[in-house]
PDB file of C-alpha atoms in Angstrom:
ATOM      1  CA  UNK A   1     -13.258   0.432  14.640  1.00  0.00           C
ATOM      2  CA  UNK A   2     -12.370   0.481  10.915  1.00  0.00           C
ATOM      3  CA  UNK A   3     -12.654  -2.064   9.116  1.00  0.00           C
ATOM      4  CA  UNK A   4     -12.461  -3.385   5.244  1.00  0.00           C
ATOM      5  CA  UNK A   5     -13.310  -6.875   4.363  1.00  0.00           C
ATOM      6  CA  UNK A   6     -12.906  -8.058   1.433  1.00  0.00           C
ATOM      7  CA  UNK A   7     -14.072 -10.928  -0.526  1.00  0.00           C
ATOM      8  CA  UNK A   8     -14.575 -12.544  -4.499  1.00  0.00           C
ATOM      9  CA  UNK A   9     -10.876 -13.691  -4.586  1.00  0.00           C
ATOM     10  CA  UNK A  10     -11.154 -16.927  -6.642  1.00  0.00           C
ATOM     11  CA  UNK A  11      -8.747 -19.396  -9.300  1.00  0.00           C
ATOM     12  CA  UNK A  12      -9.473 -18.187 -12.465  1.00  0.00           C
ATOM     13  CA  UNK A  13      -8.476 -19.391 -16.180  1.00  0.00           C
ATOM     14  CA  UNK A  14      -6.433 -17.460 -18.264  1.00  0.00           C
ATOM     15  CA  UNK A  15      -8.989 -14.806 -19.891  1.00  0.00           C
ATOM     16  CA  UNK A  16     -11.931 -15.048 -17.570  1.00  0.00           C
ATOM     17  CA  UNK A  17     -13.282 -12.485 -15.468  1.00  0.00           C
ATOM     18  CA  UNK A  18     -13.561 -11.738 -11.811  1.00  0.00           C
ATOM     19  CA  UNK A  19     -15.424  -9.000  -9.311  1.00  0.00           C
ATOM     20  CA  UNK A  20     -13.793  -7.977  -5.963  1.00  0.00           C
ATOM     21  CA  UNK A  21     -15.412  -6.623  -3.369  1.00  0.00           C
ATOM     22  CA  UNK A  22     -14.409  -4.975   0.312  1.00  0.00           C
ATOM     23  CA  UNK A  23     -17.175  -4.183   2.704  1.00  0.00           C
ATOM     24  CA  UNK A  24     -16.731  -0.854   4.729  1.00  0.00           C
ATOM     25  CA  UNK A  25     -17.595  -0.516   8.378  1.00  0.00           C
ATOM     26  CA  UNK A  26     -16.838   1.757  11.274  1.00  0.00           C
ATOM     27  CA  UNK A  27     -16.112   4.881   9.500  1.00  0.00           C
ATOM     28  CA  UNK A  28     -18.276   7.165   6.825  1.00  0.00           C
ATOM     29  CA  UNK A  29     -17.283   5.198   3.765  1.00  0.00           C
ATOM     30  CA  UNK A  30     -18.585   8.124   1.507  1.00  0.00           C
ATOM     31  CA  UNK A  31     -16.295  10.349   2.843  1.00  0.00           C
ATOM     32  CA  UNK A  32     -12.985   8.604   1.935  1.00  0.00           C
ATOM     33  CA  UNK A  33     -10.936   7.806  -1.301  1.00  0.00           C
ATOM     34  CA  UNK A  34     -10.228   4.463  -1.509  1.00  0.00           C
ATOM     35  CA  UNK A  35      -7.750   2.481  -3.332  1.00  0.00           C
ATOM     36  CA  UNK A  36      -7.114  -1.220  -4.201  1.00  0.00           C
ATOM     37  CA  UNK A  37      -3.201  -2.784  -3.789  1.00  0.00           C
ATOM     38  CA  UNK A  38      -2.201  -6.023  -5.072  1.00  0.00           C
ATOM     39  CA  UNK A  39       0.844  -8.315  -3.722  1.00  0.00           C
ATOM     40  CA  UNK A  40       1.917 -11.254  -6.034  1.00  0.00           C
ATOM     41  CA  UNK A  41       3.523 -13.936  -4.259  1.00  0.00           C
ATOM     42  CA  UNK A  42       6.577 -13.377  -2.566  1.00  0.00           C
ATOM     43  CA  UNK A  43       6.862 -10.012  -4.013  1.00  0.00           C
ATOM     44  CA  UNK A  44       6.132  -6.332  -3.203  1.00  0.00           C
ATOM     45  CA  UNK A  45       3.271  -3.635  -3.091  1.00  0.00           C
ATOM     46  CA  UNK A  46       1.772  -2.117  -6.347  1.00  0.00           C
ATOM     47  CA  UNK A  47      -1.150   0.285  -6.762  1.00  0.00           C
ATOM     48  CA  UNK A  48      -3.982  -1.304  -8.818  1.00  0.00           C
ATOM     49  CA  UNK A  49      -6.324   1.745  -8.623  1.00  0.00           C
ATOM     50  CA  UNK A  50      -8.163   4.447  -7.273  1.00  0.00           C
ATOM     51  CA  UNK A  51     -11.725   6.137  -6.885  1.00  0.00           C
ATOM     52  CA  UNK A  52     -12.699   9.208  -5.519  1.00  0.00           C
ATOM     53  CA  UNK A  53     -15.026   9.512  -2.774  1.00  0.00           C
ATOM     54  CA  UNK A  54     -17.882  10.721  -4.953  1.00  0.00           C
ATOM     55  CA  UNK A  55     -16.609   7.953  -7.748  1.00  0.00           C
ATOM     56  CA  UNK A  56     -16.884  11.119 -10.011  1.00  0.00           C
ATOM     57  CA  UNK A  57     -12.627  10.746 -10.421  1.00  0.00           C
ATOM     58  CA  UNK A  58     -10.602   7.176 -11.049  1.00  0.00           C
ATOM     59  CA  UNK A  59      -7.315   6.563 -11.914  1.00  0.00           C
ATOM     60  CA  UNK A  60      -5.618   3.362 -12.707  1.00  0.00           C
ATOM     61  CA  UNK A  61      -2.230   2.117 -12.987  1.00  0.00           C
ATOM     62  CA  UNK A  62      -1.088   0.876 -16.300  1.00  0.00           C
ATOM     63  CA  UNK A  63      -0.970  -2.802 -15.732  1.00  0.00           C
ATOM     64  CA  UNK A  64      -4.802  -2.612 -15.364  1.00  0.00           C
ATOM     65  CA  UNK A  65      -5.890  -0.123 -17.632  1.00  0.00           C
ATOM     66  CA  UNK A  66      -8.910  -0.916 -20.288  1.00  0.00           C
ATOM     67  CA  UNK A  67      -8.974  -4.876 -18.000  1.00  0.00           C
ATOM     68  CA  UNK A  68      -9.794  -3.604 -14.598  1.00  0.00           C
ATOM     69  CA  UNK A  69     -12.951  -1.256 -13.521  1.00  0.00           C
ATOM     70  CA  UNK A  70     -13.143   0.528 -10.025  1.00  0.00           C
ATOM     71  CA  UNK A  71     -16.392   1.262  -8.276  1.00  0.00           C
ATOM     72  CA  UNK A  72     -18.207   1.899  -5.396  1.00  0.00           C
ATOM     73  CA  UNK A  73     -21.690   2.047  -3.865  1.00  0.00           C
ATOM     74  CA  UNK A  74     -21.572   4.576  -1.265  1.00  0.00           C
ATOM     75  CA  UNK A  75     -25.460   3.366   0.139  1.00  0.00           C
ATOM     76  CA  UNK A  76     -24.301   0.318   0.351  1.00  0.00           C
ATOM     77  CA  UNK A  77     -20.561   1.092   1.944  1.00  0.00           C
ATOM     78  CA  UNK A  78     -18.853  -1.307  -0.829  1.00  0.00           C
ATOM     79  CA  UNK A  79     -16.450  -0.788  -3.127  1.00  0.00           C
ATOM     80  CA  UNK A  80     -15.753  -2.928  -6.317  1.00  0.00           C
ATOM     81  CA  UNK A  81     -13.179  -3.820  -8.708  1.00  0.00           C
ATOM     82  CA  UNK A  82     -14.304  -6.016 -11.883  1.00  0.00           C
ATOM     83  CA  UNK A  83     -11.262  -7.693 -13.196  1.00  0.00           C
ATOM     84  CA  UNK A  84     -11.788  -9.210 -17.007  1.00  0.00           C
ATOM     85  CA  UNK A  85      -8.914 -10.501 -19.290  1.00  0.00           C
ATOM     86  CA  UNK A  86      -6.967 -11.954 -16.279  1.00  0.00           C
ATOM     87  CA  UNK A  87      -3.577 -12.600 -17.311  1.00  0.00           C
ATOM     88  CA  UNK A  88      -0.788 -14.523 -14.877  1.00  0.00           C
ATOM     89  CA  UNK A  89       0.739 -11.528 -13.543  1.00  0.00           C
ATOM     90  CA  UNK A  90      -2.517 -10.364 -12.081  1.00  0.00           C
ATOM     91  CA  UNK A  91      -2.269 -13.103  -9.686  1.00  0.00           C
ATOM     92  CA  UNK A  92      -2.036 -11.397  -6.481  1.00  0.00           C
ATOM     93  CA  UNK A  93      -3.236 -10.997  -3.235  1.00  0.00           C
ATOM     94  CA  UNK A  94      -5.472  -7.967  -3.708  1.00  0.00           C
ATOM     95  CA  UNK A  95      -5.961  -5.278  -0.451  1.00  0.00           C
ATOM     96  CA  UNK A  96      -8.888  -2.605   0.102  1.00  0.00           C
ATOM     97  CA  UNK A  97      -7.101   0.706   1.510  1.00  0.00           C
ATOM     98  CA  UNK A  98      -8.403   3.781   2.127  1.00  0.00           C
ATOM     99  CA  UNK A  99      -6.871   6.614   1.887  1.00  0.00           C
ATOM    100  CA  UNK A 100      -6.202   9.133   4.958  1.00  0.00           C
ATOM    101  CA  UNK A 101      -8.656  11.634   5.913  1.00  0.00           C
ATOM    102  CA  UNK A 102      -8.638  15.043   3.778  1.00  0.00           C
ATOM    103  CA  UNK A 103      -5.742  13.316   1.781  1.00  0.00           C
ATOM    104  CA  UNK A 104      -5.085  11.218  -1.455  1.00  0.00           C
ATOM    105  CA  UNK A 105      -1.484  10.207  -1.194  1.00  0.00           C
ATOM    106  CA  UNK A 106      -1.220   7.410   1.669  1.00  0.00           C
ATOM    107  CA  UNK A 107      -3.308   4.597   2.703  1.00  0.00           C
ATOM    108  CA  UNK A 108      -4.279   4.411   6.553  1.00  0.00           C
ATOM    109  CA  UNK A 109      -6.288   1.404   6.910  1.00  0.00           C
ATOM    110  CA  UNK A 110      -6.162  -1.945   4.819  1.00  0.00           C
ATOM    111  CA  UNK A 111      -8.144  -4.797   5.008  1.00  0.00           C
ATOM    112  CA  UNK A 112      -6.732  -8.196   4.969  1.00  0.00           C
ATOM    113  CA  UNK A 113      -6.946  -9.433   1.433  1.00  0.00           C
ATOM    114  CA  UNK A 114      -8.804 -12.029  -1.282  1.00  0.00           C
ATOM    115  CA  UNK A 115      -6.543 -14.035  -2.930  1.00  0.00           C
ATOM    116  CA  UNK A 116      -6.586 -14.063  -6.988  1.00  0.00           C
ATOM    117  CA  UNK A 117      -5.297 -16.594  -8.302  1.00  0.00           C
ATOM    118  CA  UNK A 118      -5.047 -17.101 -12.918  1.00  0.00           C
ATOM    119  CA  UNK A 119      -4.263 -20.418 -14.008  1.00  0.00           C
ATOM    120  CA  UNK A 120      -3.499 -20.992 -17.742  1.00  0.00           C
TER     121      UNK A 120
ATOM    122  CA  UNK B   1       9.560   7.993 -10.957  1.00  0.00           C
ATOM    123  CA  UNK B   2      10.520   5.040  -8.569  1.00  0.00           C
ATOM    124  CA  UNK B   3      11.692   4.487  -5.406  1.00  0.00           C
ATOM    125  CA  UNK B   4      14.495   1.959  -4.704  1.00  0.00           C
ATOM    126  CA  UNK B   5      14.720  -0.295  -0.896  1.00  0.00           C
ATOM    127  CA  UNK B   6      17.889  -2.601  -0.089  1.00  0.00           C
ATOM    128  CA  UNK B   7      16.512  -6.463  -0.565  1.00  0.00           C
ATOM    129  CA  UNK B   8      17.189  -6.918   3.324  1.00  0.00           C
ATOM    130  CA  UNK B   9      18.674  -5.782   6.548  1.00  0.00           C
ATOM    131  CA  UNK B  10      19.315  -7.393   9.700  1.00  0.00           C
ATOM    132  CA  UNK B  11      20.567  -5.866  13.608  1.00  0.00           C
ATOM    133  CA  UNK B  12      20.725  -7.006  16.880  1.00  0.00           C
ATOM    134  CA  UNK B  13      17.905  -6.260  19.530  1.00  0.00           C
ATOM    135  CA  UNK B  14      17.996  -2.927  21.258  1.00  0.00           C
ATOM    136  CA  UNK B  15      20.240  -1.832  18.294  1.00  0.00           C
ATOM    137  CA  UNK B  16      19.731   0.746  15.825  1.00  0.00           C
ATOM    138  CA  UNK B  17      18.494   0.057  12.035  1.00  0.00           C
ATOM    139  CA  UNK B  18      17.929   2.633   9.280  1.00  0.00           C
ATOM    140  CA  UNK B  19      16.171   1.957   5.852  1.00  0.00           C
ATOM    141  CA  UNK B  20      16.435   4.158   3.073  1.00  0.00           C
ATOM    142  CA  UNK B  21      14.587   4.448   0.315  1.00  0.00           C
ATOM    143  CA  UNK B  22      16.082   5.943  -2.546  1.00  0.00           C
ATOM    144  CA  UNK B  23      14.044   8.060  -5.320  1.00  0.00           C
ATOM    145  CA  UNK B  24      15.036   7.617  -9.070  1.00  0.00           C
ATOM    146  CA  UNK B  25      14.292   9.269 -11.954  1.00  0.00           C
ATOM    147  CA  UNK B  26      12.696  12.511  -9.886  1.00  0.00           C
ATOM    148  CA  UNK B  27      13.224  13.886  -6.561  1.00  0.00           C
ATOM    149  CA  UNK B  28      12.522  12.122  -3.447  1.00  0.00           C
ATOM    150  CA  UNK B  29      10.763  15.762  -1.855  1.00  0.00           C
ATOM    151  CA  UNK B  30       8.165  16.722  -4.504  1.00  0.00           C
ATOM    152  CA  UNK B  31       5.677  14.144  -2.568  1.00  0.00           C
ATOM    153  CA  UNK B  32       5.534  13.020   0.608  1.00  0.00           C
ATOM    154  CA  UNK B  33       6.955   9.391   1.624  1.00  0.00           C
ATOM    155  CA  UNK B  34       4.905   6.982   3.790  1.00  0.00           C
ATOM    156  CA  UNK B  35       6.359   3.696   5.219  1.00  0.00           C
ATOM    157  CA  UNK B  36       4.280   0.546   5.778  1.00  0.00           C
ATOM    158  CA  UNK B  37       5.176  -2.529   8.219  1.00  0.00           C
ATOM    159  CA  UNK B  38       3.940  -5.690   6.395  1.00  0.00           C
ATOM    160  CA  UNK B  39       4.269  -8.553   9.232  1.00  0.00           C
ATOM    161  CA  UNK B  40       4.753 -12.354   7.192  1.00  0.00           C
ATOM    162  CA  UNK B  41       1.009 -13.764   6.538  1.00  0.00           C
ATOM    163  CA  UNK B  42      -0.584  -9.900   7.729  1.00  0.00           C
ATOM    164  CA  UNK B  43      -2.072  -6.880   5.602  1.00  0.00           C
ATOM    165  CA  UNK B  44       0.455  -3.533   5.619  1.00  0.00           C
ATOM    166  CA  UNK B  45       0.273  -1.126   8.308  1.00  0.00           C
ATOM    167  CA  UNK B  46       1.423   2.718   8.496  1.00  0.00           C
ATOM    168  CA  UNK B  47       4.521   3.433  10.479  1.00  0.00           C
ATOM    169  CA  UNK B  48       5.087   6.714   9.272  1.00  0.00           C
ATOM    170  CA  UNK B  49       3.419   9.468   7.462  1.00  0.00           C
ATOM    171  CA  UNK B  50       4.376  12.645   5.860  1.00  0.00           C
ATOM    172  CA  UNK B  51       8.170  11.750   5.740  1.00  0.00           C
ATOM    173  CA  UNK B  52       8.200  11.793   9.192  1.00  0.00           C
ATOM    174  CA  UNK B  53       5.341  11.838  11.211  1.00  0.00           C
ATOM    175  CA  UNK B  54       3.672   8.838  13.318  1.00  0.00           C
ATOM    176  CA  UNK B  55       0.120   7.503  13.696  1.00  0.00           C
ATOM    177  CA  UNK B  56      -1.158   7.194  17.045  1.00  0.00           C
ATOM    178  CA  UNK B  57       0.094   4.258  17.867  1.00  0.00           C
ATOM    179  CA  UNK B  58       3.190   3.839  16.587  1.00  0.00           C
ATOM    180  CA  UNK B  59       6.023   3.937  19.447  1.00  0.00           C
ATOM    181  CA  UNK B  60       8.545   6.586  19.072  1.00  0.00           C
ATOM    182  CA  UNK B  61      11.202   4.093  18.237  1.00  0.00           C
ATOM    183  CA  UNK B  62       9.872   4.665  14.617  1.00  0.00           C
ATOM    184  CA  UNK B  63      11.356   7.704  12.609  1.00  0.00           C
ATOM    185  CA  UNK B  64      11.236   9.493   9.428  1.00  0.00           C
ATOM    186  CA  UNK B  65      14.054  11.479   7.667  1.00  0.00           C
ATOM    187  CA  UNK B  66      14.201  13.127   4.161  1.00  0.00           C
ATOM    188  CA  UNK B  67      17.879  13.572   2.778  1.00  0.00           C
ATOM    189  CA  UNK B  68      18.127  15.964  -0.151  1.00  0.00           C
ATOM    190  CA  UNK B  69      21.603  15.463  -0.997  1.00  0.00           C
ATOM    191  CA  UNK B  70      21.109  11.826  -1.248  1.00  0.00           C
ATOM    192  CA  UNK B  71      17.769  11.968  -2.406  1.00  0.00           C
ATOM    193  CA  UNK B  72      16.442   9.278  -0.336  1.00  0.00           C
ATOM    194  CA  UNK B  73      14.406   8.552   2.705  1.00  0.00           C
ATOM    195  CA  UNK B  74      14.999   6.723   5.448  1.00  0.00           C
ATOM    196  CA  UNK B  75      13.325   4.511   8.304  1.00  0.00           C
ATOM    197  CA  UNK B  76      15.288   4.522  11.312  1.00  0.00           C
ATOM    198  CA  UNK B  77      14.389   1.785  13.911  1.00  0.00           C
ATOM    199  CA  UNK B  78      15.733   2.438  17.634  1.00  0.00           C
ATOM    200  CA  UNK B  79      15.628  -0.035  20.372  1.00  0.00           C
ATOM    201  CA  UNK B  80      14.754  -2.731  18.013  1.00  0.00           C
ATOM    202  CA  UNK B  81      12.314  -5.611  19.336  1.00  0.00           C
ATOM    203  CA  UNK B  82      11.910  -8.519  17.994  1.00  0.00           C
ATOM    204  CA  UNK B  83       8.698  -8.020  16.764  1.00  0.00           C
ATOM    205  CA  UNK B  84       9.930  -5.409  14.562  1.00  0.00           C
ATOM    206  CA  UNK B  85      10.917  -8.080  12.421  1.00  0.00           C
ATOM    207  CA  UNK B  86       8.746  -7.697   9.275  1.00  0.00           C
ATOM    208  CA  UNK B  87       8.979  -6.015   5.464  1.00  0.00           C
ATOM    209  CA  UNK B  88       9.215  -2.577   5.298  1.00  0.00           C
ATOM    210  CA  UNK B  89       7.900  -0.362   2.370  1.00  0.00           C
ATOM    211  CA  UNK B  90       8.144   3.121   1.336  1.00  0.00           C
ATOM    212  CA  UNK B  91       5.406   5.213  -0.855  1.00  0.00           C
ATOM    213  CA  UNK B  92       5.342   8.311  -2.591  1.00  0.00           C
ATOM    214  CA  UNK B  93       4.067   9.813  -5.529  1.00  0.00           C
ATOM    215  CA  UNK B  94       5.457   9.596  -8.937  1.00  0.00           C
ATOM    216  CA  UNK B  95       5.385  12.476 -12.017  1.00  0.00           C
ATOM    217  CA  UNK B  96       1.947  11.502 -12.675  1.00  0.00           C
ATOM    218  CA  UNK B  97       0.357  11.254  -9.296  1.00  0.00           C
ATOM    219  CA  UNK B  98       0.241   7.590  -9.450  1.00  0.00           C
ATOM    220  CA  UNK B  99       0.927   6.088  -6.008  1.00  0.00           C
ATOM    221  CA  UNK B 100       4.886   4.237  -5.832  1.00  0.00           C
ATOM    222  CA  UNK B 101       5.956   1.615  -3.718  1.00  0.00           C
ATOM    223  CA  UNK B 102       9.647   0.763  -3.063  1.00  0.00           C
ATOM    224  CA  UNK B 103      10.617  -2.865  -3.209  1.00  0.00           C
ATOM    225  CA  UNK B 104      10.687  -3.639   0.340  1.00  0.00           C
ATOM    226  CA  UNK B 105      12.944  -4.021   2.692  1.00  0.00           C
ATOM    227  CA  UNK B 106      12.585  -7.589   5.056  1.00  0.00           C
ATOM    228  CA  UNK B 107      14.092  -6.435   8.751  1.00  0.00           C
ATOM    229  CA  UNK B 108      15.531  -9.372  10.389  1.00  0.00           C
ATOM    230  CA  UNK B 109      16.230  -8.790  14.222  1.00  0.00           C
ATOM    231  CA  UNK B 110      18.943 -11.315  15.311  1.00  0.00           C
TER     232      UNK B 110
END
């Protein structure tokens, strides 16, 4: 059974930094892209970022870009997102997904979420 | 690119629903579009795939259609349950590959 757990969600002040993590099991991590999602509260979807299964290619969206870093660790079936000048929008519930088999463009299993919460 | 959802929808059981999704700024058929069930207080799960095509798992009530003309997609929801009640989300592609979600759509089933 897949499954993506993932953990670091945490209040944080205004400016501060933060590390997510989601734990891989029941599937060949390496093989996969893999994405993180956020949800604010009460409101929709959005992309945060994604990494290649080799981590050679990463792409983020633009709310993140030059704050947020993806990463994984493919021995250790993890992957990673460090979060640093955390501003009130980013507060969010953020989801693991990874991304179909032999695809990039939708997201077949998602884990169930760390909370991130910036107080000012 | 973006993609556009009505706020909310609501039908009867054993009724049909249909929620589009609506592309702007760029055509709905360059990528494909996915649709995600979000049940309150659960993580998203895929309903359907490749415009139209289902997970295993997924009962055959659940649908995907592309419409060219309108240049939206649409979920269509047969024999609604009660426990179809949930937010619905579509996702495509935009101009720069970045992955687009629609607003959402919450399904009430009354």
């Amino acid at each position: 059974e897949v499954q993506l757990v993932e953990s670091g969600g945490d209040l944080v002040q205004f400016g501060g930094s933060l590390r997510l993590s989601c734990a891989a099991s029941g599937f060949a991590f390496s093989r996969y892209e893999m994405n993180w999602v956020r949800q604010a509260p009460e409101k929709g979807l959005e992309w945060v970022s994604h990494i290649s299964s080799s981590g050679n290619s990463i792409y983020y969206a633009d709310s993140g870009k030059g704050r947020f870093t993806i990463s994984r660790d493919n021995a250790k079936n993890s992957l990673y997102l460090q979060m640093n000048s955390l501003r009130d929008e980013d507060t969010a519930v953020y989801y693991c997904a990874r991304a179909a088999a032999g695809t990039v463009y939708w997201f077949d299993s998602w884990g169930q979420g760390t909370l991130v919460t910036v107080s000012s | 690119f973006m993609l556009t959802q009505p706020h909310s929808v609501s039908e009867s059981p054993g009724k049909t629903v249909i929620i589009s999704c609506t592309g702007i700024s760029g055509s709905i058929a360059t990528n494909y579009v996915q649709w995600y069930q979000q049940r309150p207080g659960s993580a998203p799960t895929t309903v359907i795939y490749e415009d139209n095509r289902r997970p295993s798992g997924v009962p055959d009530r659940f649908s995907g259609s592309i419409d060219h003309s309108s240049n939206s997609a649409s979920l269509i929801i047969s024999g609604l349950k009660t426990e179809d009640e949930a937010d619905y989300y579509c996702q495509s592609l935009d101009s720069s590959n970045d992955w687009v979600f629609g607003g959402g759509t919450k399904l009430t089933v009354l």
